[in-house]
mmCIF file with all atom_site columns, C-alpha atoms in Angstrom:
data_model
loop_
_atom_site.group_PDB
_atom_site.id
_atom_site.type_symbol
_atom_site.label_atom_id
_atom_site.label_alt_id
_atom_site.label_comp_id
_atom_site.label_asym_id
_atom_site.label_entity_id
_atom_site.label_seq_id
_atom_site.pdbx_PDB_ins_code
_atom_site.Cartn_x
_atom_site.Cartn_y
_atom_site.Cartn_z
_atom_site.occupancy
_atom_site.B_iso_or_equiv
_atom_site.pdbx_formal_charge
_atom_site.auth_seq_id
_atom_site.auth_comp_id
_atom_site.auth_asym_id
_atom_site.auth_atom_id
_atom_site.pdbx_PDB_model_num
ATOM 1   C CA . ALA H 1 1   ? 94.049  117.075 125.595 1.00 57.00 ? 4   ALA H CA 1
ATOM 2   C CA . ALA H 1 2   ? 97.664  116.983 124.438 1.00 56.00 ? 5   ALA H CA 1
ATOM 3   C CA . GLN H 1 3   ? 97.499  120.648 123.500 1.00 59.00 ? 6   GLN H CA 1
ATOM 4   C CA . ALA H 1 4   ? 95.961  121.483 126.871 1.00 58.00 ? 7   ALA H CA 1
ATOM 5   C CA . LEU H 1 5   ? 98.767  119.640 128.654 1.00 58.00 ? 8   LEU H CA 1
ATOM 6   C CA . THR H 1 6   ? 101.443 121.541 126.758 1.00 59.00 ? 9   THR H CA 1
ATOM 7   C CA . GLN H 1 7   ? 99.714  124.758 127.818 1.00 67.00 ? 10  GLN H CA 1
ATOM 8   C CA . GLY H 1 8   ? 99.920  123.790 131.470 1.00 66.00 ? 11  GLY H CA 1
ATOM 9   C CA . SER H 1 9   ? 96.449  122.385 132.130 1.00 76.00 ? 12  SER H CA 1
ATOM 10  C CA . ASP H 1 10  ? 96.198  120.103 135.158 1.00 85.00 ? 13  ASP H CA 1
ATOM 11  C CA . LEU H 1 11  ? 95.054  116.886 133.513 1.00 89.00 ? 14  LEU H CA 1
ATOM 12  C CA . VAL H 1 12  ? 95.708  113.290 134.520 1.00 90.00 ? 15  VAL H CA 1
ATOM 13  C CA . ALA H 1 13  ? 95.399  110.179 132.344 1.00 90.00 ? 16  ALA H CA 1
ATOM 14  C CA . VAL H 1 14  ? 93.379  107.813 134.530 1.00 93.00 ? 17  VAL H CA 1
ATOM 15  C CA . GLY H 1 15  ? 92.812  104.970 132.093 1.00 92.00 ? 18  GLY H CA 1
ATOM 16  C CA . GLY H 1 16  ? 93.054  103.683 128.552 1.00 90.00 ? 19  GLY H CA 1
ATOM 17  C CA . GLY H 1 17  ? 90.455  104.134 125.848 1.00 89.00 ? 20  GLY H CA 1
ATOM 18  C CA . ALA H 1 18  ? 90.796  102.685 122.371 1.00 90.00 ? 21  ALA H CA 1
ATOM 19  C CA . GLN H 1 19  ? 93.892  100.496 122.262 1.00 91.00 ? 22  GLN H CA 1
ATOM 20  C CA . SER H 1 20  ? 93.728  99.010  118.757 1.00 92.00 ? 23  SER H CA 1
ATOM 21  C CA . VAL H 1 21  ? 93.386  100.195 115.170 1.00 95.00 ? 24  VAL H CA 1
ATOM 22  C CA . ALA H 1 22  ? 91.185  97.269  114.151 1.00 95.00 ? 25  ALA H CA 1
ATOM 23  C CA . GLU H 1 23  ? 88.567  99.661  112.770 1.00 96.00 ? 26  GLU H CA 1
ATOM 24  C CA . ILE H 1 24  ? 90.917  101.092 110.116 1.00 97.00 ? 27  ILE H CA 1
ATOM 25  C CA . ASN H 1 25  ? 91.620  99.621  106.719 1.00 98.00 ? 28  ASN H CA 1
ATOM 26  C CA . TYR H 1 26  ? 93.048  100.895 103.457 1.00 98.00 ? 29  TYR H CA 1
ATOM 27  C CA . VAL H 1 27  ? 91.057  100.190 100.326 1.00 98.00 ? 30  VAL H CA 1
ATOM 28  C CA . ALA H 1 28  ? 91.448  100.282 96.561  1.00 98.00 ? 31  ALA H CA 1
ATOM 29  C CA . PRO H 1 29  ? 88.795  100.222 93.820  1.00 97.00 ? 32  PRO H CA 1
ATOM 30  C CA . LYS H 1 30  ? 87.478  96.729  93.200  1.00 96.00 ? 33  LYS H CA 1
ATOM 31  C CA . GLY H 1 31  ? 89.820  94.714  90.998  1.00 94.00 ? 34  GLY H CA 1
ATOM 32  C CA . SER H 1 32  ? 92.481  97.419  90.726  1.00 89.00 ? 35  SER H CA 1
ATOM 33  C CA . GLY H 1 33  ? 95.048  96.159  93.247  1.00 79.00 ? 36  GLY H CA 1
ATOM 34  C CA . PRO H 1 34  ? 97.461  96.500  95.039  1.00 93.00 ? 37  PRO H CA 1
ATOM 35  C CA . ALA H 1 35  ? 96.986  93.289  96.999  1.00 92.00 ? 38  ALA H CA 1
ATOM 36  C CA . GLY H 1 36  ? 98.826  94.230  100.179 1.00 96.00 ? 39  GLY H CA 1
ATOM 37  C CA . VAL H 1 37  ? 100.891 96.852  101.962 1.00 97.00 ? 40  VAL H CA 1
ATOM 38  C CA . GLU H 1 38  ? 104.009 95.362  100.350 1.00 96.00 ? 41  GLU H CA 1
ATOM 39  C CA . GLU H 1 39  ? 102.692 96.523  96.953  1.00 96.00 ? 42  GLU H CA 1
ATOM 40  C CA . LEU H 1 40  ? 102.274 100.202 97.860  1.00 97.00 ? 43  LEU H CA 1
ATOM 41  C CA . THR H 1 41  ? 105.649 101.280 96.439  1.00 97.00 ? 44  THR H CA 1
ATOM 42  C CA . GLY H 1 42  ? 104.988 103.895 93.783  1.00 97.00 ? 45  GLY H CA 1
ATOM 43  C CA . LYS H 1 43  ? 101.328 104.258 94.789  1.00 97.00 ? 46  LYS H CA 1
ATOM 44  C CA . SER H 1 44  ? 99.429  107.250 96.151  1.00 98.00 ? 47  SER H CA 1
ATOM 45  C CA . VAL H 1 45  ? 97.660  106.690 99.471  1.00 98.00 ? 48  VAL H CA 1
ATOM 46  C CA . ALA H 1 46  ? 95.143  109.042 101.078 1.00 98.00 ? 49  ALA H CA 1
ATOM 47  C CA . PHE H 1 47  ? 95.005  109.438 104.857 1.00 98.00 ? 50  PHE H CA 1
ATOM 48  C CA . THR H 1 48  ? 92.885  111.894 106.802 1.00 97.00 ? 51  THR H CA 1
ATOM 49  C CA . SER H 1 49  ? 95.063  114.664 108.240 1.00 96.00 ? 52  SER H CA 1
ATOM 50  C CA . PRO H 1 50  ? 98.620  115.318 109.447 1.00 94.00 ? 53  PRO H CA 1
ATOM 51  C CA . GLY H 1 51  ? 99.184  113.849 112.895 1.00 91.00 ? 54  GLY H CA 1
ATOM 52  C CA . SER H 1 52  ? 96.143  111.593 112.628 1.00 93.00 ? 55  SER H CA 1
ATOM 53  C CA . VAL H 1 53  ? 95.936  107.921 113.534 1.00 95.00 ? 56  VAL H CA 1
ATOM 54  C CA . THR H 1 54  ? 95.445  107.051 109.859 1.00 97.00 ? 57  THR H CA 1
ATOM 55  C CA . GLN H 1 55  ? 98.756  108.731 109.018 1.00 96.00 ? 58  GLN H CA 1
ATOM 56  C CA . GLY H 1 56  ? 100.544 107.137 111.973 1.00 95.00 ? 59  GLY H CA 1
ATOM 57  C CA . VAL H 1 57  ? 99.426  103.580 111.332 1.00 96.00 ? 60  VAL H CA 1
ATOM 58  C CA . LEU H 1 58  ? 100.126 103.935 107.602 1.00 97.00 ? 61  LEU H CA 1
ATOM 59  C CA . ALA H 1 59  ? 103.714 104.913 108.422 1.00 96.00 ? 62  ALA H CA 1
ATOM 60  C CA . LEU H 1 60  ? 104.072 102.082 110.943 1.00 96.00 ? 63  LEU H CA 1
ATOM 61  C CA . SER H 1 61  ? 102.525 99.552  108.559 1.00 97.00 ? 64  SER H CA 1
ATOM 62  C CA . LEU H 1 62  ? 105.010 100.511 105.850 1.00 97.00 ? 65  LEU H CA 1
ATOM 63  C CA . GLU H 1 63  ? 107.916 100.397 108.297 1.00 95.00 ? 66  GLU H CA 1
ATOM 64  C CA . ASN H 1 64  ? 106.863 97.054  109.790 1.00 95.00 ? 67  ASN H CA 1
ATOM 65  C CA . SER H 1 65  ? 106.501 95.566  106.300 1.00 95.00 ? 68  SER H CA 1
ATOM 66  C CA . GLY H 1 66  ? 109.868 96.758  105.027 1.00 96.00 ? 69  GLY H CA 1
ATOM 67  C CA . VAL H 1 67  ? 108.405 99.285  102.582 1.00 97.00 ? 70  VAL H CA 1
ATOM 68  C CA . ASP H 1 68  ? 110.312 102.550 102.154 1.00 96.00 ? 71  ASP H CA 1
ATOM 69  C CA . PRO H 1 69  ? 107.867 105.368 103.096 1.00 94.00 ? 72  PRO H CA 1
ATOM 70  C CA . GLU H 1 70  ? 109.733 107.677 100.727 1.00 95.00 ? 73  GLU H CA 1
ATOM 71  C CA . GLN H 1 71  ? 108.545 105.498 97.855  1.00 97.00 ? 74  GLN H CA 1
ATOM 72  C CA . VAL H 1 72  ? 104.875 105.962 98.782  1.00 97.00 ? 75  VAL H CA 1
ATOM 73  C CA . ASP H 1 73  ? 103.007 109.168 97.943  1.00 98.00 ? 76  ASP H CA 1
ATOM 74  C CA . ASP H 1 74  ? 100.912 109.699 101.068 1.00 97.00 ? 77  ASP H CA 1
ATOM 75  C CA . LYS H 1 75  ? 98.362  112.496 100.839 1.00 97.00 ? 78  LYS H CA 1
ATOM 76  C CA . PRO H 1 76  ? 96.418  114.234 103.655 1.00 98.00 ? 79  PRO H CA 1
ATOM 77  C CA . LEU H 1 77  ? 92.924  114.831 102.296 1.00 97.00 ? 80  LEU H CA 1
ATOM 78  C CA . GLY H 1 78  ? 91.089  115.969 105.422 1.00 96.00 ? 81  GLY H CA 1
ATOM 79  C CA . GLY H 1 79  ? 88.821  113.036 106.236 1.00 97.00 ? 82  GLY H CA 1
ATOM 80  C CA . VAL H 1 80  ? 87.726  109.528 105.352 1.00 97.00 ? 83  VAL H CA 1
ATOM 81  C CA . SER H 1 81  ? 84.946  110.681 103.020 1.00 97.00 ? 84  SER H CA 1
ATOM 82  C CA . GLU H 1 82  ? 87.281  113.068 101.204 1.00 98.00 ? 85  GLU H CA 1
ATOM 83  C CA . GLY H 1 83  ? 89.806  110.282 100.718 1.00 98.00 ? 86  GLY H CA 1
ATOM 84  C CA . LEU H 1 84  ? 87.177  107.889 99.373  1.00 98.00 ? 87  LEU H CA 1
ATOM 85  C CA . THR H 1 85  ? 85.907  110.583 97.001  1.00 98.00 ? 88  THR H CA 1
ATOM 86  C CA . ALA H 1 86  ? 89.447  111.028 95.684  1.00 98.00 ? 89  ALA H CA 1
ATOM 87  C CA . LEU H 1 87  ? 89.765  107.257 95.357  1.00 97.00 ? 90  LEU H CA 1
ATOM 88  C CA . ASP H 1 88  ? 86.505  106.954 93.450  1.00 97.00 ? 91  ASP H CA 1
ATOM 89  C CA . SER H 1 89  ? 87.573  109.701 91.038  1.00 97.00 ? 92  SER H CA 1
ATOM 90  C CA . GLY H 1 90  ? 91.004  108.145 90.415  1.00 96.00 ? 93  GLY H CA 1
ATOM 91  C CA . GLU H 1 91  ? 93.012  110.875 92.144  1.00 97.00 ? 94  GLU H CA 1
ATOM 92  C CA . VAL H 1 92  ? 94.657  108.352 94.489  1.00 98.00 ? 95  VAL H CA 1
ATOM 93  C CA . ASP H 1 93  ? 95.305  104.623 94.305  1.00 97.00 ? 96  ASP H CA 1
ATOM 94  C CA . VAL H 1 94  ? 94.448  103.725 97.893  1.00 98.00 ? 97  VAL H CA 1
ATOM 95  C CA . ALA H 1 95  ? 92.547  105.465 100.698 1.00 98.00 ? 98  ALA H CA 1
ATOM 96  C CA . ALA H 1 96  ? 91.995  105.019 104.415 1.00 98.00 ? 99  ALA H CA 1
ATOM 97  C CA . ASN H 1 97  ? 88.583  103.703 105.416 1.00 98.00 ? 100 ASN H CA 1
ATOM 98  C CA . ILE H 1 98  ? 87.092  103.045 108.824 1.00 97.00 ? 101 ILE H CA 1
ATOM 99  C CA . GLU H 1 99  ? 84.326  101.104 110.507 1.00 97.00 ? 102 GLU H CA 1
ATOM 100 C CA . PRO H 1 100 ? 81.370  101.420 110.354 1.00 97.00 ? 103 PRO H CA 1
ATOM 101 C CA . VAL H 1 101 ? 81.794  103.382 107.097 1.00 97.00 ? 104 VAL H CA 1
ATOM 102 C CA . TYR H 1 102 ? 83.427  100.394 105.412 1.00 97.00 ? 105 TYR H CA 1
ATOM 103 C CA . SER H 1 103 ? 80.746  97.873  106.390 1.00 96.00 ? 106 SER H CA 1
ATOM 104 C CA . SER H 1 104 ? 78.060  100.337 105.264 1.00 96.00 ? 107 SER H CA 1
ATOM 105 C CA . ASP H 1 105 ? 79.285  100.068 101.668 1.00 95.00 ? 108 ASP H CA 1
ATOM 106 C CA . PRO H 1 106 ? 82.073  97.523  101.078 1.00 97.00 ? 109 PRO H CA 1
ATOM 107 C CA . ALA H 1 107 ? 81.091  96.515  97.525  1.00 96.00 ? 110 ALA H CA 1
ATOM 108 C CA . PRO H 1 108 ? 83.088  99.124  95.535  1.00 97.00 ? 111 PRO H CA 1
ATOM 109 C CA . TYR H 1 109 ? 86.374  98.276  97.237  1.00 97.00 ? 112 TYR H CA 1
ATOM 110 C CA . ASP H 1 110 ? 89.006  95.649  97.844  1.00 97.00 ? 113 ASP H CA 1
ATOM 111 C CA . VAL H 1 111 ? 90.755  95.829  101.204 1.00 97.00 ? 114 VAL H CA 1
ATOM 112 C CA . VAL H 1 112 ? 94.483  96.330  100.582 1.00 98.00 ? 115 VAL H CA 1
ATOM 113 C CA . PHE H 1 113 ? 95.207  95.748  104.264 1.00 97.00 ? 116 PHE H CA 1
ATOM 114 C CA . TRP H 1 114 ? 93.710  96.102  107.718 1.00 97.00 ? 117 TRP H CA 1
ATOM 115 C CA . ALA H 1 115 ? 95.827  98.305  109.963 1.00 96.00 ? 118 ALA H CA 1
ATOM 116 C CA . ASP H 1 116 ? 95.898  95.834  112.845 1.00 95.00 ? 119 ASP H CA 1
ATOM 117 C CA . GLU H 1 117 ? 97.550  93.230  110.614 1.00 95.00 ? 120 GLU H CA 1
ATOM 118 C CA . HIS H 1 118 ? 100.723 95.307  110.777 1.00 96.00 ? 121 HIS H CA 1
ATOM 119 C CA . VAL H 1 119 ? 100.164 97.379  113.928 1.00 95.00 ? 122 VAL H CA 1
ATOM 120 C CA . PRO H 1 120 ? 98.680  94.960  116.473 1.00 92.00 ? 123 PRO H CA 1
ATOM 121 C CA . SER H 1 121 ? 98.669  97.426  119.394 1.00 91.00 ? 124 SER H CA 1
ATOM 122 C CA . PHE H 1 122 ? 98.121  101.185 119.317 1.00 92.00 ? 125 PHE H CA 1
ATOM 123 C CA . GLN H 1 123 ? 96.865  103.297 122.219 1.00 93.00 ? 126 GLN H CA 1
ATOM 124 C CA . GLN H 1 124 ? 94.593  105.626 120.259 1.00 91.00 ? 127 GLN H CA 1
ATOM 125 C CA . THR H 1 125 ? 92.954  107.344 123.207 1.00 90.00 ? 128 THR H CA 1
ATOM 126 C CA . VAL H 1 126 ? 93.192  107.677 126.983 1.00 90.00 ? 129 VAL H CA 1
ATOM 127 C CA . LEU H 1 127 ? 90.673  108.706 129.624 1.00 92.00 ? 130 LEU H CA 1
ATOM 128 C CA . ILE H 1 128 ? 91.537  111.983 131.329 1.00 92.00 ? 131 ILE H CA 1
ATOM 129 C CA . ALA H 1 129 ? 90.329  113.953 134.325 1.00 93.00 ? 132 ALA H CA 1
ATOM 130 C CA . GLY H 1 130 ? 91.324  117.133 136.106 1.00 93.00 ? 133 GLY H CA 1
ATOM 131 C CA . GLY H 1 131 ? 94.114  116.714 138.625 1.00 92.00 ? 134 GLY H CA 1
ATOM 132 C CA . ASP H 1 132 ? 92.124  118.335 141.419 1.00 93.00 ? 135 ASP H CA 1
ATOM 133 C CA . PHE H 1 133 ? 89.124  116.118 140.715 1.00 95.00 ? 136 PHE H CA 1
ATOM 134 C CA . VAL H 1 134 ? 91.272  112.968 140.835 1.00 95.00 ? 137 VAL H CA 1
ATOM 135 C CA . ALA H 1 135 ? 92.835  114.054 144.123 1.00 95.00 ? 138 ALA H CA 1
ATOM 136 C CA . GLU H 1 136 ? 89.564  115.093 145.751 1.00 96.00 ? 139 GLU H CA 1
ATOM 137 C CA . GLN H 1 137 ? 87.243  112.379 144.454 1.00 96.00 ? 140 GLN H CA 1
ATOM 138 C CA . PRO H 1 138 ? 89.311  109.280 143.634 1.00 96.00 ? 141 PRO H CA 1
ATOM 139 C CA . GLU H 1 139 ? 86.365  107.016 144.457 1.00 97.00 ? 142 GLU H CA 1
ATOM 140 C CA . VAL H 1 140 ? 84.360  108.588 141.605 1.00 97.00 ? 143 VAL H CA 1
ATOM 141 C CA . VAL H 1 141 ? 87.191  107.941 139.153 1.00 96.00 ? 144 VAL H CA 1
ATOM 142 C CA . GLU H 1 142 ? 87.548  104.361 140.387 1.00 96.00 ? 145 GLU H CA 1
ATOM 143 C CA . GLY H 1 143 ? 83.790  103.853 140.147 1.00 97.00 ? 146 GLY H CA 1
ATOM 144 C CA . PHE H 1 144 ? 83.723  105.160 136.596 1.00 96.00 ? 147 PHE H CA 1
ATOM 145 C CA . LEU H 1 145 ? 86.580  102.891 135.507 1.00 95.00 ? 148 LEU H CA 1
ATOM 146 C CA . SER H 1 146 ? 84.935  99.906  137.173 1.00 96.00 ? 149 SER H CA 1
ATOM 147 C CA . ALA H 1 147 ? 81.634  100.627 135.435 1.00 96.00 ? 150 ALA H CA 1
ATOM 148 C CA . ARG H 1 148 ? 83.418  101.011 132.105 1.00 94.00 ? 151 ARG H CA 1
ATOM 149 C CA . ALA H 1 149 ? 85.188  97.674  132.578 1.00 93.00 ? 152 ALA H CA 1
ATOM 150 C CA . LYS H 1 150 ? 81.870  95.954  133.306 1.00 95.00 ? 153 LYS H CA 1
ATOM 151 C CA . ALA H 1 151 ? 80.260  97.578  130.262 1.00 95.00 ? 154 ALA H CA 1
ATOM 152 C CA . ILE H 1 152 ? 83.133  96.478  128.025 1.00 93.00 ? 155 ILE H CA 1
ATOM 153 C CA . GLU H 1 153 ? 82.838  92.915  129.285 1.00 94.00 ? 156 GLU H CA 1
ATOM 154 C CA . TRP H 1 154 ? 79.095  92.950  128.630 1.00 96.00 ? 157 TRP H CA 1
ATOM 155 C CA . ILE H 1 155 ? 79.648  94.209  125.075 1.00 95.00 ? 158 ILE H CA 1
ATOM 156 C CA . LYS H 1 156 ? 82.190  91.436  124.464 1.00 94.00 ? 159 LYS H CA 1
ATOM 157 C CA . GLN H 1 157 ? 79.751  88.821  125.705 1.00 95.00 ? 160 GLN H CA 1
ATOM 158 C CA . ASN H 1 158 ? 76.744  90.296  123.860 1.00 97.00 ? 161 ASN H CA 1
ATOM 159 C CA . PRO H 1 159 ? 77.991  91.799  120.559 1.00 96.00 ? 162 PRO H CA 1
ATOM 160 C CA . ASP H 1 160 ? 74.738  91.283  118.678 1.00 98.00 ? 163 ASP H CA 1
ATOM 161 C CA . GLU H 1 161 ? 72.638  93.023  121.314 1.00 98.00 ? 164 GLU H CA 1
ATOM 162 C CA . ALA H 1 162 ? 75.256  95.752  121.804 1.00 97.00 ? 165 ALA H CA 1
ATOM 163 C CA . GLY H 1 163 ? 75.489  96.267  118.046 1.00 97.00 ? 166 GLY H CA 1
ATOM 164 C CA . ALA H 1 164 ? 71.721  96.605  117.751 1.00 97.00 ? 167 ALA H CA 1
ATOM 165 C CA . MET H 1 165 ? 71.703  99.219  120.525 1.00 97.00 ? 168 MET H CA 1
ATOM 166 C CA . TRP H 1 166 ? 74.530  101.116 118.801 1.00 97.00 ? 169 TRP H CA 1
ATOM 167 C CA . ALA H 1 167 ? 72.680  100.957 115.472 1.00 97.00 ? 170 ALA H CA 1
ATOM 168 C CA . LYS H 1 168 ? 69.611  102.563 117.019 1.00 97.00 ? 171 LYS H CA 1
ATOM 169 C CA . GLU H 1 169 ? 71.597  105.396 118.580 1.00 96.00 ? 172 GLU H CA 1
ATOM 170 C CA . ALA H 1 170 ? 73.821  106.006 115.525 1.00 96.00 ? 173 ALA H CA 1
ATOM 171 C CA . ASP H 1 171 ? 71.140  105.524 112.855 1.00 96.00 ? 174 ASP H CA 1
ATOM 172 C CA . LEU H 1 172 ? 72.936  102.544 111.313 1.00 96.00 ? 175 LEU H CA 1
ATOM 173 C CA . GLU H 1 173 ? 71.624  99.355  109.790 1.00 97.00 ? 176 GLU H CA 1
ATOM 174 C CA . PRO H 1 174 ? 71.754  96.777  112.604 1.00 97.00 ? 177 PRO H CA 1
ATOM 175 C CA . GLN H 1 175 ? 73.887  94.295  110.656 1.00 97.00 ? 178 GLN H CA 1
ATOM 176 C CA . VAL H 1 176 ? 76.353  97.034  109.736 1.00 97.00 ? 179 VAL H CA 1
ATOM 177 C CA . ALA H 1 177 ? 76.788  97.981  113.387 1.00 97.00 ? 180 ALA H CA 1
ATOM 178 C CA . ILE H 1 178 ? 77.099  94.356  114.498 1.00 97.00 ? 181 ILE H CA 1
ATOM 179 C CA . THR H 1 179 ? 79.696  93.583  111.817 1.00 96.00 ? 182 THR H CA 1
ATOM 180 C CA . ALA H 1 180 ? 81.714  96.704  112.648 1.00 96.00 ? 183 ALA H CA 1
ATOM 181 C CA . LEU H 1 181 ? 81.565  95.958  116.377 1.00 95.00 ? 184 LEU H CA 1
ATOM 182 C CA . LYS H 1 182 ? 82.729  92.372  115.931 1.00 95.00 ? 185 LYS H CA 1
ATOM 183 C CA . THR H 1 183 ? 85.583  93.642  113.741 1.00 94.00 ? 186 THR H CA 1
ATOM 184 C CA . VAL H 1 184 ? 87.009  95.748  116.561 1.00 92.00 ? 187 VAL H CA 1
ATOM 185 C CA . LEU H 1 185 ? 86.204  93.356  119.394 1.00 91.00 ? 188 LEU H CA 1
ATOM 186 C CA . LYS H 1 186 ? 88.508  90.670  118.008 1.00 86.00 ? 189 LYS H CA 1
ATOM 187 C CA . ASP H 1 187 ? 91.463  92.904  118.941 1.00 81.00 ? 190 ASP H CA 1
ATOM 188 C CA . ASP H 1 188 ? 90.259  94.106  122.363 1.00 80.00 ? 191 ASP H CA 1
ATOM 189 C CA . TRP H 1 189 ? 89.657  97.560  120.910 1.00 83.00 ? 192 TRP H CA 1
ATOM 190 C CA . TYR H 1 190 ? 88.040  98.806  124.129 1.00 86.00 ? 193 TYR H CA 1
ATOM 191 C CA . GLY H 1 191 ? 90.214  99.136  127.205 1.00 82.00 ? 194 GLY H CA 1
ATOM 192 C CA . VAL H 1 192 ? 90.417  100.452 130.748 1.00 88.00 ? 195 VAL H CA 1
ATOM 193 C CA . GLY H 1 193 ? 94.101  100.049 131.565 1.00 86.00 ? 196 GLY H CA 1
ATOM 194 C CA . PHE H 1 194 ? 97.045  101.229 129.488 1.00 89.00 ? 197 PHE H CA 1
ATOM 195 C CA . ASP H 1 195 ? 98.578  99.039  126.798 1.00 86.00 ? 198 ASP H CA 1
ATOM 196 C CA . GLY H 1 196 ? 102.392 99.246  126.987 1.00 88.00 ? 199 GLY H CA 1
ATOM 197 C CA . GLU H 1 197 ? 103.004 98.064  123.430 1.00 88.00 ? 200 GLU H CA 1
ATOM 198 C CA . GLY H 1 198 ? 100.280 100.391 122.199 1.00 89.00 ? 201 GLY H CA 1
ATOM 199 C CA . LEU H 1 199 ? 101.912 103.370 123.903 1.00 89.00 ? 202 LEU H CA 1
ATOM 200 C CA . GLN H 1 200 ? 105.277 102.437 122.397 1.00 91.00 ? 203 GLN H CA 1
ATOM 201 C CA . ALA H 1 201 ? 103.670 102.300 118.933 1.00 90.00 ? 204 ALA H CA 1
ATOM 202 C CA . VAL H 1 202 ? 102.283 105.800 119.414 1.00 89.00 ? 205 VAL H CA 1
ATOM 203 C CA . ASP H 1 203 ? 105.708 107.022 120.494 1.00 87.00 ? 206 ASP H CA 1
ATOM 204 C CA . ARG H 1 204 ? 107.323 105.474 117.390 1.00 87.00 ? 207 ARG H CA 1
ATOM 205 C CA . GLN H 1 205 ? 104.893 107.088 114.945 1.00 83.00 ? 208 GLN H CA 1
ATOM 206 C CA . MET H 1 206 ? 105.368 110.510 116.548 1.00 78.00 ? 209 MET H CA 1
ATOM 207 C CA . LYS H 1 207 ? 109.137 110.528 115.936 1.00 69.00 ? 210 LYS H CA 1
#
């Protein structure tokens, strides 16, 4: 969407999407340390790709914890699975992980830190629509946002049932999906409006 906007596409952000990074953590092999973001100096840390959320929240987590990013060897490895493979083989000390991947197989790892511990708000995504569509059919946009808000509220009130439905659609173990869902719900991961602090965090990590 951002690329389309820079190329002159008529797009309008009509609402907020994911407004937390509660699904992201950074892990190390079991028993190997480090025990927190403050201990990442001199360590190698895998994130997914340049410009990604995993890179942005790593940088913000270091900054917010007083750790010099220049003293951390951050490596773009292309994806979560590639980073975990590098971690398992000893090529890096720490790697980004994400729900529900983490809850599917947590045993080999210690969590060094959860991203939301250091970056409490982060507007990961927004909901967009064509400018003409918004102008011509605003009631459809409003109806969609209203329906989304009701769905989010239902998920918050019924995480076990929502998790079971997600598990069926995503071919996950039900308890894995429920655990992952409850992990993100504690931080109001789903949104409809825009989160001002989350937008400011995005702006900071882009500079």
